[in-house]
Amino acid sequence: MRAGQTATLSCTIVPSSALQSVNIQWTKDGHTLSDSRYSQQPDGTLTIGSVKSSDSGMYTCTASTQQQLEQKQLQLRVQADLKITTAPNNIQVSEGSTALLPCVVSGDNVNIGWSRNGIPVRPDGRTILMSSDGSLILNNVKPSDEGTYTCNAYTGIYSVSATAEVRVSKDTQQGDDVPPECMDQPELANCELIVYARLCSNSYYSSFCCASCTRHSQNNGRLGRRG
């Protein structure tokens, strides 16, 4: 069941007239219930208000008299609220650079998939990567990578999604003066973010993003000459 709902666990005594002489006790995973959200009804039924994922477990109803003892076990599974906590934004990136589309999801046993213009995106381990938190990374983007990207998160019958537009700008002068040995290493750093955060002056970061930092420096030089 979903988090926030009320759970009802029954423990039926037959015949019902025997209830007066029967002692009923509930435990969870072998431990006595102490939370105020747990309430035992006169007929032995256990109700749990506003359940959360930590309420998942094995519940045991023990019915005992002076002469007899019987137990019944019930498994309760509570799914945490499924929600995209960090969604992708519309972005415009330069051709040849890296695009990052975040998709961080809360919930239990969540599966995450991406699509572009309604067609599933398949990570290939090189130009298309998906991080452990579900975010999509597009390396060396091309004009054909433009489109509407949708992050789909689902668990069981529940699903949520978030959509963002990716636009690729082509700079005809970009890379003209970049030596062939000056290359980005996208597997070590997100060069788009390095340039954006103005970290190219840092030798550590610029060593991973030689091409992007060089192009950024060239573009700034061109803008300065124009001004």
mmCIF file of C-alpha atoms in Angstrom:
data_model
loop_
_atom_site.group_PDB
_atom_site.id
_atom_site.type_symbol
_atom_site.label_atom_id
_atom_site.label_comp_id
_atom_site.label_asym_id
_atom_site.label_seq_id
_atom_site.Cartn_x
_atom_site.Cartn_y
_atom_site.Cartn_z
ATOM 1 C CA MET A 1 0.000 0.000 0.000
ATOM 2 C CA ARG A 2 0.959 3.651 -0.358
ATOM 3 C CA ALA A 3 2.506 5.839 2.331
ATOM 4 C CA GLY A 4 -0.038 8.022 4.128
ATOM 5 C CA GLN A 5 -2.900 5.524 3.934
ATOM 6 C CA THR A 6 -4.461 3.686 6.904
ATOM 7 C CA ALA A 7 -3.668 -0.005 7.213
ATOM 8 C CA THR A 8 -6.155 -2.489 8.695
ATOM 9 C CA LEU A 9 -4.864 -5.898 9.842
ATOM 10 C CA SER A 10 -7.561 -8.307 10.957
ATOM 11 C CA CYS A 11 -7.306 -11.005 13.599
ATOM 12 C CA THR A 12 -10.661 -12.780 13.680
ATOM 13 C CA ILE A 13 -11.648 -14.903 16.671
ATOM 14 C CA VAL A 14 -14.175 -17.679 16.030
ATOM 15 C CA PRO A 15 -16.668 -17.820 17.587
ATOM 16 C CA SER A 16 -16.892 -14.090 18.359
ATOM 17 C CA SER A 17 -18.439 -14.918 21.733
ATOM 18 C CA ALA A 18 -15.027 -16.251 22.804
ATOM 19 C CA LEU A 19 -13.487 -12.776 22.562
ATOM 20 C CA GLN A 20 -14.162 -12.067 26.232
ATOM 21 C CA SER A 21 -11.882 -14.899 27.325
ATOM 22 C CA VAL A 22 -9.136 -14.357 24.720
ATOM 23 C CA ASN A 23 -6.106 -12.109 25.109
ATOM 24 C CA ILE A 24 -4.975 -10.616 21.793
ATOM 25 C CA GLN A 25 -1.543 -9.043 21.314
ATOM 26 C CA TRP A 26 0.143 -7.707 18.168
ATOM 27 C CA THR A 27 3.885 -7.562 17.513
ATOM 28 C CA LYS A 28 5.949 -6.360 14.545
ATOM 29 C CA ASP A 29 9.056 -8.332 13.625
ATOM 30 C CA GLY A 30 8.976 -9.774 17.144
ATOM 31 C CA HIS A 31 8.736 -6.408 18.917
ATOM 32 C CA THR A 32 5.856 -4.939 20.934
ATOM 33 C CA LEU A 33 4.000 -2.066 19.259
ATOM 34 C CA SER A 34 4.400 1.264 21.054
ATOM 35 C CA ASP A 35 3.743 3.972 18.453
ATOM 36 C CA SER A 36 0.547 5.997 19.006
ATOM 37 C CA ARG A 37 -0.408 5.405 15.361
ATOM 38 C CA TYR A 38 -1.109 1.766 16.234
ATOM 39 C CA SER A 39 -4.621 1.115 17.534
ATOM 40 C CA GLN A 40 -6.116 -2.260 18.488
ATOM 41 C CA GLN A 41 -9.882 -2.556 18.108
ATOM 42 C CA PRO A 42 -12.159 -4.547 20.464
ATOM 43 C CA ASP A 43 -12.483 -7.339 17.862
ATOM 44 C CA GLY A 44 -8.683 -7.697 17.700
ATOM 45 C CA THR A 45 -8.195 -5.747 14.441
ATOM 46 C CA LEU A 46 -5.049 -3.613 14.284
ATOM 47 C CA THR A 47 -5.185 -0.242 12.512
ATOM 48 C CA ILE A 48 -2.126 1.831 11.600
ATOM 49 C CA GLY A 49 -2.756 5.474 10.793
ATOM 50 C CA SER A 50 -0.797 7.321 8.088
ATOM 51 C CA VAL A 51 1.574 4.458 7.314
ATOM 52 C CA LYS A 52 5.162 5.072 6.250
ATOM 53 C CA SER A 53 7.826 2.874 4.694
ATOM 54 C CA SER A 54 9.291 2.004 8.116
ATOM 55 C CA ASP A 55 5.958 0.310 8.994
ATOM 56 C CA SER A 56 6.738 -2.436 6.483
ATOM 57 C CA GLY A 57 7.364 -5.791 8.139
ATOM 58 C CA MET A 58 5.886 -9.004 9.523
ATOM 59 C CA TYR A 59 3.002 -8.485 11.960
ATOM 60 C CA THR A 60 1.981 -11.299 14.306
ATOM 61 C CA CYS A 61 -1.366 -11.557 16.065
ATOM 62 C CA THR A 62 -1.166 -13.781 19.146
ATOM 63 C CA ALA A 63 -4.459 -14.992 20.601
ATOM 64 C CA SER A 64 -4.172 -16.816 23.906
ATOM 65 C CA THR A 65 -6.302 -18.302 26.637
ATOM 66 C CA GLN A 66 -5.284 -20.230 29.744
ATOM 67 C CA GLN A 67 -5.467 -23.477 27.760
ATOM 68 C CA GLN A 68 -4.520 -22.473 24.170
ATOM 69 C CA LEU A 69 -2.322 -20.158 22.097
ATOM 70 C CA GLU A 70 -2.603 -19.411 18.356
ATOM 71 C CA GLN A 71 -0.758 -17.026 16.064
ATOM 72 C CA LYS A 72 -1.448 -15.439 12.703
ATOM 73 C CA GLN A 73 1.143 -13.596 10.636
ATOM 74 C CA LEU A 74 0.556 -10.827 8.082
ATOM 75 C CA GLN A 75 3.147 -9.164 5.821
ATOM 76 C CA LEU A 76 2.760 -5.411 5.316
ATOM 77 C CA ARG A 77 4.579 -3.585 2.518
ATOM 78 C CA VAL A 78 4.414 0.207 2.346
ATOM 79 C CA GLN A 79 5.651 2.051 -0.730
ATOM 80 C CA ALA A 80 7.238 5.444 -0.076
ATOM 81 C CA ASP A 81 5.708 8.403 -1.866
ATOM 82 C CA LEU A 82 6.923 8.430 -5.473
ATOM 83 C CA LYS A 83 8.110 11.918 -6.392
ATOM 84 C CA ILE A 84 10.666 13.604 -8.649
ATOM 85 C CA THR A 85 12.657 15.796 -6.255
ATOM 86 C CA THR A 86 15.054 17.225 -8.879
ATOM 87 C CA ALA A 87 13.564 17.613 -12.368
ATOM 88 C CA PRO A 88 15.318 18.464 -15.652
ATOM 89 C CA ASN A 89 15.220 22.035 -16.970
ATOM 90 C CA ASN A 90 15.064 23.387 -20.513
ATOM 91 C CA ILE A 91 18.652 23.915 -21.651
ATOM 92 C CA GLN A 92 20.618 25.130 -24.653
ATOM 93 C CA VAL A 93 24.087 23.682 -25.151
ATOM 94 C CA SER A 94 26.828 24.147 -27.724
ATOM 95 C CA GLU A 95 27.447 21.471 -30.320
ATOM 96 C CA GLY A 96 30.178 19.115 -29.131
ATOM 97 C CA SER A 97 29.653 19.907 -25.448
ATOM 98 C CA THR A 98 27.940 17.923 -22.659
ATOM 99 C CA ALA A 99 24.298 18.188 -21.616
ATOM 100 C CA LEU A 100 23.156 17.195 -18.125
ATOM 101 C CA LEU A 101 19.493 16.389 -17.458
ATOM 102 C CA PRO A 102 18.915 15.644 -13.749
ATOM 103 C CA CYS A 103 16.132 13.345 -12.580
ATOM 104 C CA VAL A 104 16.361 12.522 -8.874
ATOM 105 C CA VAL A 105 13.432 10.486 -7.543
ATOM 106 C CA SER A 106 12.261 9.555 -4.032
ATOM 107 C CA GLY A 107 10.529 6.240 -3.403
ATOM 108 C CA ASP A 108 11.174 2.508 -3.006
ATOM 109 C CA ASN A 109 12.196 0.123 -5.804
ATOM 110 C CA VAL A 110 11.950 2.870 -8.415
ATOM 111 C CA ASN A 111 12.748 2.279 -12.084
ATOM 112 C CA ILE A 112 13.816 5.260 -14.209
ATOM 113 C CA GLY A 113 13.813 5.497 -17.982
ATOM 114 C CA TRP A 114 14.292 8.314 -20.499
ATOM 115 C CA SER A 115 12.705 9.051 -23.842
ATOM 116 C CA ARG A 116 13.296 11.665 -26.546
ATOM 117 C CA ASN A 117 10.289 12.780 -28.554
ATOM 118 C CA GLY A 118 8.481 9.699 -27.238
ATOM 119 C CA ILE A 119 11.215 7.233 -28.276
ATOM 120 C CA PRO A 120 13.187 5.416 -25.521
ATOM 121 C CA VAL A 121 16.759 6.625 -25.008
ATOM 122 C CA ARG A 122 19.253 3.765 -24.662
ATOM 123 C CA PRO A 123 22.498 4.558 -22.780
ATOM 124 C CA ASP A 124 25.514 3.307 -24.746
ATOM 125 C CA GLY A 125 28.180 3.943 -22.098
ATOM 126 C CA ARG A 126 29.959 6.558 -24.228
ATOM 127 C CA THR A 127 27.885 9.388 -25.687
ATOM 128 C CA ILE A 128 24.735 8.579 -23.690
ATOM 129 C CA LEU A 129 25.101 7.832 -19.984
ATOM 130 C CA MET A 130 22.689 7.478 -17.088
ATOM 131 C CA SER A 131 24.046 8.159 -13.612
ATOM 132 C CA SER A 132 23.180 6.100 -10.535
ATOM 133 C CA ASP A 133 20.587 8.697 -9.430
ATOM 134 C CA GLY A 134 18.758 8.513 -12.787
ATOM 135 C CA SER A 135 20.153 11.672 -14.408
ATOM 136 C CA LEU A 136 20.898 11.608 -18.142
ATOM 137 C CA ILE A 137 24.246 12.764 -19.539
ATOM 138 C CA LEU A 138 24.692 13.474 -23.266
ATOM 139 C CA ASN A 139 28.326 13.757 -24.357
ATOM 140 C CA ASN A 140 29.497 15.445 -27.573
ATOM 141 C CA VAL A 141 25.975 16.625 -28.402
ATOM 142 C CA LYS A 142 24.909 16.986 -32.030
ATOM 143 C CA PRO A 143 22.031 18.934 -33.626
ATOM 144 C CA SER A 144 20.218 15.598 -33.971
ATOM 145 C CA ASP A 145 20.182 15.343 -30.160
ATOM 146 C CA GLU A 146 17.717 18.226 -29.960
ATOM 147 C CA GLY A 147 14.222 17.403 -28.764
ATOM 148 C CA THR A 148 11.866 16.876 -25.863
ATOM 149 C CA TYR A 149 13.385 14.638 -23.185
ATOM 150 C CA THR A 150 11.138 12.953 -20.626
ATOM 151 C CA CYS A 151 12.217 11.250 -17.416
ATOM 152 C CA ASN A 152 9.785 8.446 -16.499
ATOM 153 C CA ALA A 153 9.909 7.062 -12.954
ATOM 154 C CA TYR A 154 7.678 4.170 -12.003
ATOM 155 C CA THR A 155 7.167 1.580 -9.305
ATOM 156 C CA GLY A 156 4.368 -0.958 -9.513
ATOM 157 C CA ILE A 157 1.275 0.715 -10.950
ATOM 158 C CA TYR A 158 2.388 4.237 -9.973
ATOM 159 C CA SER A 159 4.432 6.540 -12.191
ATOM 160 C CA VAL A 160 5.565 10.175 -12.452
ATOM 161 C CA SER A 161 7.346 12.028 -15.240
ATOM 162 C CA ALA A 162 9.092 15.323 -15.985
ATOM 163 C CA THR A 163 9.936 16.867 -19.362
ATOM 164 C CA ALA A 164 12.548 19.331 -20.624
ATOM 165 C CA GLU A 165 13.620 20.743 -23.990
ATOM 166 C CA VAL A 166 17.189 20.423 -25.234
ATOM 167 C CA ARG A 167 18.421 22.832 -27.902
ATOM 168 C CA VAL A 168 21.842 22.616 -29.561
ATOM 169 C CA SER A 169 23.549 25.771 -30.822
ATOM 170 C CA LYS A 170 26.172 25.499 -33.553
ATOM 171 C CA ASP A 171 29.181 27.822 -33.408
ATOM 172 C CA THR A 172 30.864 27.750 -36.831
ATOM 173 C CA GLN A 173 34.046 29.213 -35.368
ATOM 174 C CA GLN A 174 34.074 26.867 -32.412
ATOM 175 C CA GLY A 175 37.127 24.662 -32.259
ATOM 176 C CA ASP A 176 39.000 26.191 -35.242
ATOM 177 C CA ASP A 177 42.079 26.969 -33.155
ATOM 178 C CA VAL A 178 41.914 23.995 -30.763
ATOM 179 C CA PRO A 179 44.880 21.632 -31.225
ATOM 180 C CA PRO A 180 43.867 18.000 -31.905
ATOM 181 C CA GLU A 181 45.602 16.829 -28.729
ATOM 182 C CA CYS A 182 43.487 19.273 -26.673
ATOM 183 C CA MET A 183 40.414 17.162 -25.861
ATOM 184 C CA ASP A 184 37.705 16.997 -23.238
ATOM 185 C CA GLN A 185 37.459 14.002 -20.929
ATOM 186 C CA PRO A 186 33.695 13.829 -20.186
ATOM 187 C CA GLU A 187 34.093 10.629 -18.197
ATOM 188 C CA LEU A 188 36.136 12.605 -15.630
ATOM 189 C CA ALA A 189 34.333 15.948 -15.557
ATOM 190 C CA ASN A 190 31.219 17.708 -16.821
ATOM 191 C CA CYS A 191 32.923 20.340 -18.990
ATOM 192 C CA GLU A 192 29.731 22.272 -19.610
ATOM 193 C CA LEU A 193 29.446 22.874 -15.861
ATOM 194 C CA ILE A 194 33.180 23.580 -15.493
ATOM 195 C CA VAL A 195 32.933 26.396 -18.057
ATOM 196 C CA TYR A 196 29.683 27.689 -16.579
ATOM 197 C CA ALA A 197 31.188 27.809 -13.072
ATOM 198 C CA ARG A 198 34.271 29.659 -14.431
ATOM 199 C CA LEU A 199 36.635 26.961 -13.225
ATOM 200 C CA CYS A 200 38.794 26.916 -16.373
ATOM 201 C CA SER A 201 41.422 28.984 -14.547
ATOM 202 C CA ASN A 202 41.865 26.034 -12.192
ATOM 203 C CA SER A 203 44.572 23.793 -13.650
ATOM 204 C CA TYR A 204 43.007 20.673 -12.121
ATOM 205 C CA TYR A 205 39.615 21.140 -13.784
ATOM 206 C CA SER A 206 40.955 22.604 -17.038
ATOM 207 C CA SER A 207 43.156 19.517 -17.517
ATOM 208 C CA PHE A 208 39.960 17.476 -17.992
ATOM 209 C CA CYS A 209 38.255 20.096 -20.198
ATOM 210 C CA CYS A 210 41.012 21.384 -22.432
ATOM 211 C CA ALA A 211 38.858 21.798 -25.553
ATOM 212 C CA SER A 212 35.888 23.434 -23.822
ATOM 213 C CA CYS A 213 38.082 25.808 -21.803
ATOM 214 C CA THR A 214 40.113 26.754 -24.887
ATOM 215 C CA ARG A 215 36.977 27.478 -26.904
ATOM 216 C CA HIS A 216 35.547 29.500 -24.030
ATOM 217 C CA SER A 217 38.725 31.558 -23.867
ATOM 218 C CA GLN A 218 38.682 32.078 -27.666
ATOM 219 C CA ASN A 219 35.035 33.163 -27.621
ATOM 220 C CA ASN A 220 35.724 35.655 -24.832
ATOM 221 C CA GLY A 221 38.622 37.014 -26.881
ATOM 222 C CA ARG A 222 36.397 37.470 -29.919
ATOM 223 C CA LEU A 223 33.758 39.255 -27.822
ATOM 224 C CA GLY A 224 36.428 41.528 -26.376
ATOM 225 C CA ARG A 225 37.709 42.478 -29.817
ATOM 226 C CA ARG A 226 34.169 43.177 -31.030
ATOM 227 C CA GLY A 227 33.549 45.475 -28.095
#
